[in-house]
Amino acid sequence: MKRIRSDLIIENGTVLTVDENDSIIERGAIAISDGKIVGVDREDAINGKFSAAKRLDAKGGIIMPGLINTHTHLAMSLLRGIADDVSLDSWLKNYIFPLEEQFMNKDSVYVGSLLSCAEMALSGTTTFCDMYFFEKEVGRAAEKIGMRAVIGEGIVASGKNEEQIWQKKKELTTELMKKFNRSELISIGVKPHSPYTCSRKILQEAKKFSKENGLLYVIHLAETEKEFSDFKKSAEMTPTQYLEKLDVLDNSTLAAHCVWMEDGDLDIFKKHEVKISHCPQSNMKLGSGVAPIVKFLREGIVVSLGTDGAASNNTLDMFSEMKTAALLAKVNNHEPQAFSAKEAVRMATIKGAEALRKENEIGSLEVDKKADVIVVGLDKPHLTPIYDYYSHLVYCANGSDVKTSIVNGGVVMSDRKIKNADLADIIKKANFIATKIKKGAPARTT
Ligand SMILES: [Zn+2]
């Protein structure tokens, strides 16, 4: 029988499909053609059916879907570690907003985004969902490194200039839609920052625009106790009830954080099929609280995983985020079985795809899906021996164990090297910007 030609076969590994049955294929392989997965099977079956222009030896490692980070502010990697040990309110007002005003421009956002894309490619993330300014530059950086992304202008608009700001943001979003219209990697979202930084009218206008254009609606929600109690005081409702009242919640809404939620808020999420981006490390670091993810999962709400910006994390390593998510859920529920390693891996892969409404394209290794694949090496002392793949991925592995990252069938990182850009040059440029930021930054309090 004549074998079907494929572009690439990844072989000699264990394939963790993260499909509906969580199938694991020992001595497995996958075949890739035209950016898509065309075969997932035992190695002998794949080699019997396909020939390959190229082969990649997984060397006994894990072949799995690329990780999906559903909440980022990429360019904030330039502010990594600038202010620790402060509350979200003070962090934003005293550090982040003034520094962004002074130092974040088209060029710095491009460099910061390149830096973050490189960090993600090196730690096994293949897709991210970003909210910031100058998002065209974020899209350019993603395309340069070869990452998949949902980009969108962060919208902060309330008060007397709100209409002007919204018109400008609408224009920018339309520009993004045009610029990346044919991109295989980039899609666009509408991203009002939060219920407390956008007026009622802007939140609704943004929803209308996102619906008209079939775009994801991404928002920070119920992140801190302050936000929660302010809404209780001023509107006599929770932030979630407030958004429901504005009629902006639906199945294309992705809410980040969702820490301060009443039980009734979960019913609202369920009713409107709102998806969540859980950001445990950022919530812990800013002292915001613990999102009730075990409750969310019991209610069947889609929970994905995000790192938030590197300035409040302080890395974009999704392996470390998976571990934190699992440990935090266990300690918060006083119950070790409250949340499993398998659930953490699903949260960082297929649930991320669902949160971005891309579950038919990415998030698992299945025939006809896009070839976003990573290989995790296991030939390390901290990964030896191995009894359970999920357990190792969540509790033992870290981003630097990823040996290869592939997006849309293209290798973006191999043998710990970024393929499509000069990493040393990116680091040099990021450090140059940081020397200027250092001079403008307020003194650290610790
Ligand atoms: Zn955020």
Short mmCIF file of N, CA and C in Angstrom, two decimals, residues 2 31 70 100 143 189 213 241 249 277 284 299 322 359 391 438:
data_model
loop_
_atom_site.label_atom_id
_atom_site.label_comp_id
_atom_site.label_asym_id
_atom_site.label_seq_id
_atom_site.Cartn_x
_atom_site.Cartn_y
_atom_site.Cartn_z
N LYS A 2 0.52 2.18 -0.87
CA LYS A 2 1.33 3.41 -0.94
C LYS A 2 1.06 4.28 0.29
N ALA A 31 1.39 12.51 12.87
CA ALA A 31 1.79 12.98 11.55
C ALA A 31 1.12 14.32 11.29
N THR A 70 -4.77 31.87 28.65
CA THR A 70 -5.93 32.68 28.25
C THR A 70 -5.98 34.07 28.88
N GLU A 100 3.40 52.90 32.58
CA GLU A 100 2.88 52.62 31.23
C GLU A 100 2.73 53.91 30.44
N GLU A 143 3.31 36.98 15.29
CA GLU A 143 3.58 36.43 13.96
C GLU A 143 5.08 36.21 13.74
N GLY A 189 -10.15 40.17 19.54
CA GLY A 189 -11.19 40.24 20.55
C GLY A 189 -11.49 41.68 20.91
N ASN A 213 -19.45 41.61 15.12
CA ASN A 213 -18.29 41.13 14.38
C ASN A 213 -17.85 39.71 14.76
N GLN A 241 -23.45 40.32 38.90
CA GLN A 241 -24.86 40.69 38.71
C GLN A 241 -24.97 41.97 37.88
N LEU A 249 -23.26 39.51 29.21
CA LEU A 249 -22.71 38.17 29.43
C LEU A 249 -23.32 37.17 28.44
N SER A 277 -11.03 32.70 32.94
CA SER A 277 -9.58 32.53 32.93
C SER A 277 -9.10 32.63 34.37
N MET A 284 -2.66 35.30 43.94
CA MET A 284 -1.95 35.06 45.19
C MET A 284 -0.95 36.17 45.46
N GLU A 299 -20.04 22.98 38.79
CA GLU A 299 -21.20 23.55 38.09
C GLU A 299 -21.09 23.39 36.58
N MET A 322 0.03 25.64 36.34
CA MET A 322 -0.76 24.41 36.55
C MET A 322 -0.55 23.89 37.96
N GLU A 359 -12.19 25.34 20.29
CA GLU A 359 -12.06 23.92 20.64
C GLU A 359 -12.13 22.99 19.42
N SER A 391 0.65 13.63 36.46
CA SER A 391 1.27 14.00 37.72
C SER A 391 2.62 14.68 37.48
N LYS A 438 13.95 52.06 34.85
CA LYS A 438 14.53 52.10 36.19
C LYS A 438 14.66 53.53 36.69
#
